[in-house]
Short mmCIF file of C-alpha atoms and ligand atoms in Angstrom, two decimals:
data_model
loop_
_atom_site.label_atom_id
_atom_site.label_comp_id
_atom_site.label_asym_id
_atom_site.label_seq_id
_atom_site.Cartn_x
_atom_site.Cartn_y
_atom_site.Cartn_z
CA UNK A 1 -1.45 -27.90 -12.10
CA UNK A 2 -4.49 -26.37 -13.37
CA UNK A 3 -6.98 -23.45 -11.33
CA UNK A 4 -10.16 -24.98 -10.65
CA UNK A 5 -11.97 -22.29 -8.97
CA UNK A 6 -11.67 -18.60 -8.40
CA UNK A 7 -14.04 -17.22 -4.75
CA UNK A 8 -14.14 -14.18 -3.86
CA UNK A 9 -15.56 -13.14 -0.58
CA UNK A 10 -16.48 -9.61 0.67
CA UNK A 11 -15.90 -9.01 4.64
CA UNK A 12 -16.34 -6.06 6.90
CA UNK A 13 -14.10 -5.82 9.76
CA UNK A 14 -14.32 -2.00 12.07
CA UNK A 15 -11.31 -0.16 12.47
CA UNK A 16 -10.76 0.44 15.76
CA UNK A 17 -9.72 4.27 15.36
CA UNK A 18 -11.46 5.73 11.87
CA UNK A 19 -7.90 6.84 9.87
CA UNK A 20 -8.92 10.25 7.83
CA UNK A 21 -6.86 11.66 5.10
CA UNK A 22 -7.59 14.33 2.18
CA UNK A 23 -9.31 12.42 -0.30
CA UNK A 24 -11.65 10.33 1.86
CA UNK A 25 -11.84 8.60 5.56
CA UNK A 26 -12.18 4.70 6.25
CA UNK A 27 -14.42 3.94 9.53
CA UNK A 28 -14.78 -0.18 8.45
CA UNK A 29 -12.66 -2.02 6.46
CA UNK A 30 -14.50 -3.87 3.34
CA UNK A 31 -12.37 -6.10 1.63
CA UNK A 32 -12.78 -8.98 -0.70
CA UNK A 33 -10.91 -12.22 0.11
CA UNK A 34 -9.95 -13.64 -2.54
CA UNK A 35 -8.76 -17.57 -2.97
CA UNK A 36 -7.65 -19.36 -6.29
CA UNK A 37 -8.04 -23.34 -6.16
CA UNK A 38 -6.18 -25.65 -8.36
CA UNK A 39 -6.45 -29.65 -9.07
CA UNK A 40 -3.16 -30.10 -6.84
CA UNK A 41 -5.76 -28.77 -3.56
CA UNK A 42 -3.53 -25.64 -3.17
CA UNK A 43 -5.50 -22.99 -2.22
CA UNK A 44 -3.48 -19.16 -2.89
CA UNK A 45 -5.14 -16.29 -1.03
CA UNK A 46 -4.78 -12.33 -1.16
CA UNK A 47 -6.68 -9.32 0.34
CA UNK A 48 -8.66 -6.84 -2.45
CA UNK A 49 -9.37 -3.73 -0.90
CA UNK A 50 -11.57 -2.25 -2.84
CA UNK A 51 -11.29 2.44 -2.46
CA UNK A 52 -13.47 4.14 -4.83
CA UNK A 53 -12.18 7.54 -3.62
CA UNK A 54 -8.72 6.40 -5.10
CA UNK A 55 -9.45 3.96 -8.12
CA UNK A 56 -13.28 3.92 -8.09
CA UNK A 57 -13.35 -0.15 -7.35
CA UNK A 58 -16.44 -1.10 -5.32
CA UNK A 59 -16.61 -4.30 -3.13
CA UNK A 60 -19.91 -5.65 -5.74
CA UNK A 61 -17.17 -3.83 -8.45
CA UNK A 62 -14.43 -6.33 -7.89
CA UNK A 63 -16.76 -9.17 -7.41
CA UNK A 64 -18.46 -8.82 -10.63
CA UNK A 65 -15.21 -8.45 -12.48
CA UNK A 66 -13.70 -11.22 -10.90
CA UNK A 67 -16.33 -13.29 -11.06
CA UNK A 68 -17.85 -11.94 -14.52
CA UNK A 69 -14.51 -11.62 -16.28
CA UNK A 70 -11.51 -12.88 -14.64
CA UNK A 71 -12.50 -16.28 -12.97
CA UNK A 72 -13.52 -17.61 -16.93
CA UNK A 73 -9.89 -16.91 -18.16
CA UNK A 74 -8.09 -18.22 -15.05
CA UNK A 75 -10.21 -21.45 -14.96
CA UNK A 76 -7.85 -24.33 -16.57
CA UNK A 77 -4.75 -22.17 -16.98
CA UNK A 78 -1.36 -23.37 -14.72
CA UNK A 79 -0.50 -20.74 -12.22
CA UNK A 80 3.03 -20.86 -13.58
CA UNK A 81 2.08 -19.64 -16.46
CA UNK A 82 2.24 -15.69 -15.03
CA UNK A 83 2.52 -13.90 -18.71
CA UNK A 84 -0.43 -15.19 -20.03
CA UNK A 85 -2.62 -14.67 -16.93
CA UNK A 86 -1.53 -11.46 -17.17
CA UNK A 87 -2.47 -10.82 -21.16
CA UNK A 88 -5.73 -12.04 -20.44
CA UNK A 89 -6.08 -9.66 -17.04
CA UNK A 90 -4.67 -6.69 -19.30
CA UNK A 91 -7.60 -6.79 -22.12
CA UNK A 92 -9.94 -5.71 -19.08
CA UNK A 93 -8.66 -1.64 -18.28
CA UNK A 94 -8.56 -0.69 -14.64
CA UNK A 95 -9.58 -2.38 -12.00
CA UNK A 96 -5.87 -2.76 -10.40
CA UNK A 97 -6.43 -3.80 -6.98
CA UNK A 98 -8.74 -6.54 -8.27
CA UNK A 99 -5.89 -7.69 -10.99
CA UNK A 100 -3.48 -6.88 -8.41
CA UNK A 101 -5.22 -9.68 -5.56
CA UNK A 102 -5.46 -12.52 -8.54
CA UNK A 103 -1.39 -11.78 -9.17
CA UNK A 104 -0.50 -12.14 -5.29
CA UNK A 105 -3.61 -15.28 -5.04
CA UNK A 106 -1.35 -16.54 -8.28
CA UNK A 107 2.00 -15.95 -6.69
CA UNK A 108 1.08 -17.74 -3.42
CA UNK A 109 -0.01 -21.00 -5.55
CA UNK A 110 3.33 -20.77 -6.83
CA UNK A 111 5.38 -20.59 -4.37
CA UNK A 112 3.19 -23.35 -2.48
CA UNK A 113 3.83 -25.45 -5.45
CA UNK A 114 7.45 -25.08 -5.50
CA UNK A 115 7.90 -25.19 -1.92
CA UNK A 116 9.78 -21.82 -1.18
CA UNK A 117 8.71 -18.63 0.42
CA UNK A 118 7.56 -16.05 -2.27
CA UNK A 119 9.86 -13.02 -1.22
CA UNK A 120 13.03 -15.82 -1.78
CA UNK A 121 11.28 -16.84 -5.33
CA UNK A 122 11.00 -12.56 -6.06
CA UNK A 123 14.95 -11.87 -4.98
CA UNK A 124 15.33 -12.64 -1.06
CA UNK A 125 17.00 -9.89 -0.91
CA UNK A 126 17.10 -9.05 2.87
CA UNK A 127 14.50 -10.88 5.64
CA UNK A 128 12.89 -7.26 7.21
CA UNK A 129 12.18 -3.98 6.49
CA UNK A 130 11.86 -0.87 8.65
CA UNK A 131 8.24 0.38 8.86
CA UNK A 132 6.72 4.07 8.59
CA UNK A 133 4.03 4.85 10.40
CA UNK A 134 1.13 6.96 8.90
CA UNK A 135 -0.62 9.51 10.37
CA UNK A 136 -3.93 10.36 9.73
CA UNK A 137 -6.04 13.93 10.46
CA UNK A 138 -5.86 14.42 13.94
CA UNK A 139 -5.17 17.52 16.40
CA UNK A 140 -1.99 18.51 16.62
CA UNK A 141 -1.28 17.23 20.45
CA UNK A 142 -3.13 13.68 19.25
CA UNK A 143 -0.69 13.48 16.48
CA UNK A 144 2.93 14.06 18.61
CA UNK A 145 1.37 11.63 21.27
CA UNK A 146 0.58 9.03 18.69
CA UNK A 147 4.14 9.36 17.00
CA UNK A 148 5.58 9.43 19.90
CA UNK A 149 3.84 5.94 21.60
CA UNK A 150 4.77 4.26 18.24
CA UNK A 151 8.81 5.28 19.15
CA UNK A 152 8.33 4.16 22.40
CA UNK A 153 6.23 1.11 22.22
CA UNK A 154 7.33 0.08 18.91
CA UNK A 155 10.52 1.24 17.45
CA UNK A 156 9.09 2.86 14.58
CA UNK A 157 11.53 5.52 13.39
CA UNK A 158 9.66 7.10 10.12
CA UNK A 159 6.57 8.98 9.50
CA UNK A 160 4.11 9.79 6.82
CA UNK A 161 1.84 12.76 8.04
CA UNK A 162 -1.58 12.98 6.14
CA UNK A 163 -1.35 16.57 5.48
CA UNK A 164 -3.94 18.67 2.43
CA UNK A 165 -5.94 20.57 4.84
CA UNK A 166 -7.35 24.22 4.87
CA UNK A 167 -5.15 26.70 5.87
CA UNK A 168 -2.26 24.97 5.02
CA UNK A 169 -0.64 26.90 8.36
CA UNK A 170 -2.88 23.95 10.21
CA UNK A 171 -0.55 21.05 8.67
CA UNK A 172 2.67 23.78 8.99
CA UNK A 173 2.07 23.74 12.87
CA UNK A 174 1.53 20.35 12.93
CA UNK A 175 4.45 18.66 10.95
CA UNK A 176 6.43 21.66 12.57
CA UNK A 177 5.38 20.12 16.07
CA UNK A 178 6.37 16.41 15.09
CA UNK A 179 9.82 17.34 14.09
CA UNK A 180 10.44 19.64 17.39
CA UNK A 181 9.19 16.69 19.38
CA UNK A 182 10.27 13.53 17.49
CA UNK A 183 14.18 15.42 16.64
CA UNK A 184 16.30 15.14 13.69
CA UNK A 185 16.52 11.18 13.36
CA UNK A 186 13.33 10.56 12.35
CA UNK A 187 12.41 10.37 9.03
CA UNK A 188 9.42 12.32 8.08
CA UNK A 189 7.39 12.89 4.73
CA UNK A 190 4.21 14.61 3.90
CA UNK A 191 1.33 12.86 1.83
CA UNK A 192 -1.38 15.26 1.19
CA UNK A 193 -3.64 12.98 -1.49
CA UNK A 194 -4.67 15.66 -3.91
CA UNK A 195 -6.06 17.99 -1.58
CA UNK A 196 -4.33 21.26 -2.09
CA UNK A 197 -3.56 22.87 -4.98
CA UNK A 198 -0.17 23.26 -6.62
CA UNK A 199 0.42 26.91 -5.22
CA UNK A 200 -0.94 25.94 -1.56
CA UNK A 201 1.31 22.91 -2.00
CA UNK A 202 3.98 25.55 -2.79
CA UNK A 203 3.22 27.72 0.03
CA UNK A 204 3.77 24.28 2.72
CA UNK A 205 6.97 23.85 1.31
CA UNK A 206 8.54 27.28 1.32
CA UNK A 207 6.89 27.58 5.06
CA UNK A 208 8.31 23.76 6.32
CA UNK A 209 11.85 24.66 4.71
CA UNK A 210 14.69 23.27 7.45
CA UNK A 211 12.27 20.85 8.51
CA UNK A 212 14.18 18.09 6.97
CA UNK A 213 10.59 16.79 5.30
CA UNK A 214 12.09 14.18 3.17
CA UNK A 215 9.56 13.42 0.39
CA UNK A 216 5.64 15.00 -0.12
CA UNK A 217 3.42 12.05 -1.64
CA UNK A 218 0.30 13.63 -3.96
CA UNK A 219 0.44 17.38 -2.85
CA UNK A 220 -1.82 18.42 -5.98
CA UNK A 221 -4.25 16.74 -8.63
CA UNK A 222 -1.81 15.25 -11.31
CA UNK A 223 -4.38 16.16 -13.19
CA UNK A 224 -3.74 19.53 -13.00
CA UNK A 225 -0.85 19.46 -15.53
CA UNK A 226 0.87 22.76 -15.75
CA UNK A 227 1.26 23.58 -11.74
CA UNK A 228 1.51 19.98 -10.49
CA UNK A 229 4.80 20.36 -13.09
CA UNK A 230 5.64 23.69 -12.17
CA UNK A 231 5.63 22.16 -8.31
CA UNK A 232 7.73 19.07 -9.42
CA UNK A 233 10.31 21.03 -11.53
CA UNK A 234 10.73 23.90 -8.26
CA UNK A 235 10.55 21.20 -5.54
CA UNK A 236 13.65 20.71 -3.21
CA UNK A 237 12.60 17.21 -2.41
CA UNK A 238 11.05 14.49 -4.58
CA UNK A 239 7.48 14.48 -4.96
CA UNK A 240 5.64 11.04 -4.87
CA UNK A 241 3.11 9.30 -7.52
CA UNK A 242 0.99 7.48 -5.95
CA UNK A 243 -2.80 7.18 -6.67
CA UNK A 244 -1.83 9.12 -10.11
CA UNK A 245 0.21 6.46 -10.97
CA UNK A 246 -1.67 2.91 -10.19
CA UNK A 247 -0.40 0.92 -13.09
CA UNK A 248 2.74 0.98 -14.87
CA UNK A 249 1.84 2.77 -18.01
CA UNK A 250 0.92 5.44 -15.61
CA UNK A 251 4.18 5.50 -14.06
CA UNK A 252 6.12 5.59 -17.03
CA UNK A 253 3.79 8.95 -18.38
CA UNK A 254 3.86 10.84 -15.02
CA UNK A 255 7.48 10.42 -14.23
CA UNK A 256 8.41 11.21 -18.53
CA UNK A 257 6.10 14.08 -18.10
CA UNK A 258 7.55 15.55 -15.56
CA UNK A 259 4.32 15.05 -12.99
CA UNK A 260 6.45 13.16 -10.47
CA UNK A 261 10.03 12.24 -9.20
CA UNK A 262 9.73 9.50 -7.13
CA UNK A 263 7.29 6.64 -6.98
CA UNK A 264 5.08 4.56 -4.05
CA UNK A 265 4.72 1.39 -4.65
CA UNK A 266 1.65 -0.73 -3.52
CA UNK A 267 1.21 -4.80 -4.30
CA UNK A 268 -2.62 -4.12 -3.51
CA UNK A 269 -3.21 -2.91 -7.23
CA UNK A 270 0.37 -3.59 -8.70
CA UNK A 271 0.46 -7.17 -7.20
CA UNK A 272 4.32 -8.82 -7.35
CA UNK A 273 4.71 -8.89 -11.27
CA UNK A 274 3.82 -5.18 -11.97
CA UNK A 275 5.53 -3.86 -8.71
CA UNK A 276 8.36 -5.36 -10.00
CA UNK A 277 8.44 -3.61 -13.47
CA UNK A 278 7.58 -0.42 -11.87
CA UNK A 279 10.32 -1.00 -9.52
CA UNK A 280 13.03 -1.63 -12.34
CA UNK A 281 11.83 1.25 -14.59
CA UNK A 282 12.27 3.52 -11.19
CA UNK A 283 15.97 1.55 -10.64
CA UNK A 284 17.23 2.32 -13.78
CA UNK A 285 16.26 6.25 -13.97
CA UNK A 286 17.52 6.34 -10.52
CA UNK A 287 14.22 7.32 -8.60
CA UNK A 288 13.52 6.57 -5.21
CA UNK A 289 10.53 4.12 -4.41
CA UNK A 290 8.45 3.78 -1.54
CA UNK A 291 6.57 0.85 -0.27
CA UNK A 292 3.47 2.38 0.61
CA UNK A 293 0.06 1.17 2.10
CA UNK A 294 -3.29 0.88 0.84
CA UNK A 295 -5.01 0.87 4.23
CA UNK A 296 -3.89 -3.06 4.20
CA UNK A 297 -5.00 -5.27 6.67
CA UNK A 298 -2.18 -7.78 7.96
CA UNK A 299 -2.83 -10.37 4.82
CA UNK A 300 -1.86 -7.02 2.54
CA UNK A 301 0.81 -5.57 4.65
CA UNK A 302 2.32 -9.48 4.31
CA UNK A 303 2.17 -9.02 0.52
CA UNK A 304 3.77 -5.79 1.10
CA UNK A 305 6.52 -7.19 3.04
CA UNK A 306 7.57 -10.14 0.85
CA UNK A 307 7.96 -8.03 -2.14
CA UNK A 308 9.78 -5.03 -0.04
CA UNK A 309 12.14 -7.11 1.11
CA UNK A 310 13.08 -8.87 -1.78
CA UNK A 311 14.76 -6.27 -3.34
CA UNK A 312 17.56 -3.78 -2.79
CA UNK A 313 15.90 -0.98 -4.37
CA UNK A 314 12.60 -1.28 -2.30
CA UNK A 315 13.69 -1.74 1.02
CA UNK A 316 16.11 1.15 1.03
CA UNK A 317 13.71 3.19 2.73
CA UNK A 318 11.14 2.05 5.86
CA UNK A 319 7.51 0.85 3.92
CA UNK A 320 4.73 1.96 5.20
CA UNK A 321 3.43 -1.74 6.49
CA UNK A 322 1.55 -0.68 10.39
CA UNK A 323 -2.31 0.63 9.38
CA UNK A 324 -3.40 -2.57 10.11
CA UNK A 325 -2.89 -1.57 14.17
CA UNK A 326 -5.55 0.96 13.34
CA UNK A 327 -7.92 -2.05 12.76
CA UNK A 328 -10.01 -4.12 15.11
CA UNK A 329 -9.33 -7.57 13.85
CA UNK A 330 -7.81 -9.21 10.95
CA UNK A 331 -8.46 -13.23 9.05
CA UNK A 332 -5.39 -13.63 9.67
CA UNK A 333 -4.46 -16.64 11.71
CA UNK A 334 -1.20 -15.65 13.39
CA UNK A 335 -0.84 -11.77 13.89
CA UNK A 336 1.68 -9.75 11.97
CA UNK A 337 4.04 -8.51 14.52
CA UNK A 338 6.29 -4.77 14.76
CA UNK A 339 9.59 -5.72 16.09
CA UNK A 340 12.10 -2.96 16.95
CA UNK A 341 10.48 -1.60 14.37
CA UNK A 342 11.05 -3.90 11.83
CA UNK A 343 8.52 -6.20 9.85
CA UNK A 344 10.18 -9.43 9.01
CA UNK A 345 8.85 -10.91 5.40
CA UNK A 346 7.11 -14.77 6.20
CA UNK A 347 9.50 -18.02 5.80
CA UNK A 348 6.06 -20.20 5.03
CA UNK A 349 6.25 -21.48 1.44
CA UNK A 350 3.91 -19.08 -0.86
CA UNK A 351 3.02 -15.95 0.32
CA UNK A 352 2.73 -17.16 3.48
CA UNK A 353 -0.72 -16.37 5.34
CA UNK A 354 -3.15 -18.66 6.75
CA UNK A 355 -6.99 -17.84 7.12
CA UNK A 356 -8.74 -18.34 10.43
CA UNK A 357 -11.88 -19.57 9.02
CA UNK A 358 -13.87 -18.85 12.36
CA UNK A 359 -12.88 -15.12 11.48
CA UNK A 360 -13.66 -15.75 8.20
CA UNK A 361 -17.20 -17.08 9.34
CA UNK A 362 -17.75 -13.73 11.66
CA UNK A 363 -16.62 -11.16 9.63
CA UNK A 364 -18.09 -12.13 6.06
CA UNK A 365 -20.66 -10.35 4.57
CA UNK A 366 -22.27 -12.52 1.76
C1 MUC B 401 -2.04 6.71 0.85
O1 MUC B 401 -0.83 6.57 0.74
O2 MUC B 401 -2.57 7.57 0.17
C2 MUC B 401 -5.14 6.64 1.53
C3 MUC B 401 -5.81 6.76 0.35
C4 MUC B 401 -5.26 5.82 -0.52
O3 MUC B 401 -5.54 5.63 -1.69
O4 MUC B 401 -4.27 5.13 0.10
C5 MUC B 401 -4.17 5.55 1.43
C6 MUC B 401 -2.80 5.85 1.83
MG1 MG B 402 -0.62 8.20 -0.76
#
């Protein structure tokens, strides 16, 4: 089996309720769809959302580079052939959620070709996993009710509050309000994408202490080397790479460093094959992972899902896998569904999605 073509198409769907966070605010989501052909008239698919406020991709970024770069050294290579795909994606730096969509598009061929679901060809490890919620910037009274309509309506028992704003006493009231009204069984955790500093960062822990907050995702700029490892070293509860650490290398340096002590994990830029090494380097220095979101639609939160699931050490805790409720519409041809709060990973050979090409048709933007 050989790829015969590489198209990547750019579509605009409008979220339905804007999600805002620290580092930036999404009102429409602008993806690239991406599909790999081969001579064997398999088609794979994945979702590239492009966030420049994270890893400075464009949409006309990751269509040049996919089209400019990537699509030449895919043409005539055999899917199977994963390593040196990958040696040839690695001599271009960055670009991860572009590099990330061709591994998933790649994967999907694969497990077309062989037959089998994707998450049984990865480890199969269990069929579900619980789902976290995420919270964006909202009023405090907007933010109970929301939490508390995804208990009731959904089953959703874990929440990531988008904290990082100025005073910090704003996000103190309002994670303080969550827990009084949620109680003790549900799992909270703070992501605050770079937007405080390491001593404001400080000042929300010290001042959300018996709060039970279980993990705080990006509370400083890992750039910022000295306090974001002063906050690490004084933490009482693991603090979370994620947009500092998009690629492996960059897990392996934060986490030696002493910049982080846990890790998210996201197949948008890490795709199955570098998740999976991140996910065994965090394994064997016994650091927890989370499956996080990168504002996925429902063809990302499916990629999510099948790797989540496949493993023991990634579906220990709930993955964030429901932003895509915050969206309009989706390609997708049969909707991703929340079940007692559970997202179960597809049973479809590949990866397991199927485009609805009248969607396709409406929402493209080329
Ligand atoms: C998250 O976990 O940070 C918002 C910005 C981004 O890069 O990802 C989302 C969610
Ligand atoms: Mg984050």
């Amino acid at each position: 089996m050989k790829i015969t073509e590489v198209e990547t198409i750019p579509y605009r769907i409008p979220m339905r309720k804007p999600l805002r966070f620290a580092s930036g605010e999404v009102h429409d989501i602008e993806h690239v769809l991406l599909r790999i052909r081969t001579d064997a008239g398999l088609v794979g698919c994945a979702d590239i959302p492009p966030r420049p406020y994270t890893y400075g991709e464009t949409l006309d970024s990751v269509i040049g580079v996919v089209g400019g770069i990537f699509a030449p050294a895919l043409i005539g290579t055999d899917p199977l052939d994963r390593a040196r795909i990958h040696a040839a994606l690695g001599r271009t730096v960055g670009n991860q959620t572009a590099k990330g969509g061709i591994d998933i598009a790649v994967w999907d061929l694969i497990g077309q070709a062989l037959n089998t679901p994707v998450h049984r060809l990865l480890g199969g490890y269990c069929d579900s996993l619980a789902v976290t919620h995420m919270i964006g910037f909202s009023p405090t009274e907007a933010a109970v009710e929301e939490a508390q309509r995804f208990v009731a309506d959904l089953g959703v028992r874990a929440f990531k509050v988008k904290v990082g704003r100025r005073p910090v006493s704003l996000d103190v009231e309002l994670v303080t309000a969550l827990r009084e009204h949620l109680g003790d069984d549900v799992l909270l955790y703070l992501d605050a994408n770079r937007g405080w500093t390491a001593t404001e960062a400080a000042q929300m822990l010290a001042a959300t202490e018996g709060l039970d907050l279980r993990f705080f995702e990006e509370p400083n700029d890992a750039a910022e080397v000295l306090g974001r490892r002063r906050l690490v070293a004084a933490s009482p509860i693991p603090i979370v790479a994620d947009e500092s650490t998009p690629d492996l290398g960059a897990a392996a340096r934060e986490i030696h460093t002493g910049g982080a002590s846990a890790l998210s994990i996201k197949t948008a830029r890490t795709g199955f094959t570098e998740s999976q090494k991140v996910l065994a380097f965090a394994e064997a220095l016994g650091l927890d992972v989370l499956m996080g979101n990168q504002i996925d639609t429902q063809l990302g939160s499916i990629a999510t899902v099948t790797f989540g699931a496949a493993f023991e050490h990634s579906s220990r805790y709930p993955a964030e896998l429901s932003n895509f409720l915050d969206m309009s519409d989706d390609l997708i041809a049969s909707p991703l569904e929340i079940v007692d709060g559970r997202v179960f990973a597809p049973t479809a050979p590949g990866v397991g999605t199927i485009i609805d090409e009248e969607k396709l048709a409406h929402y493209r933007i080329d």
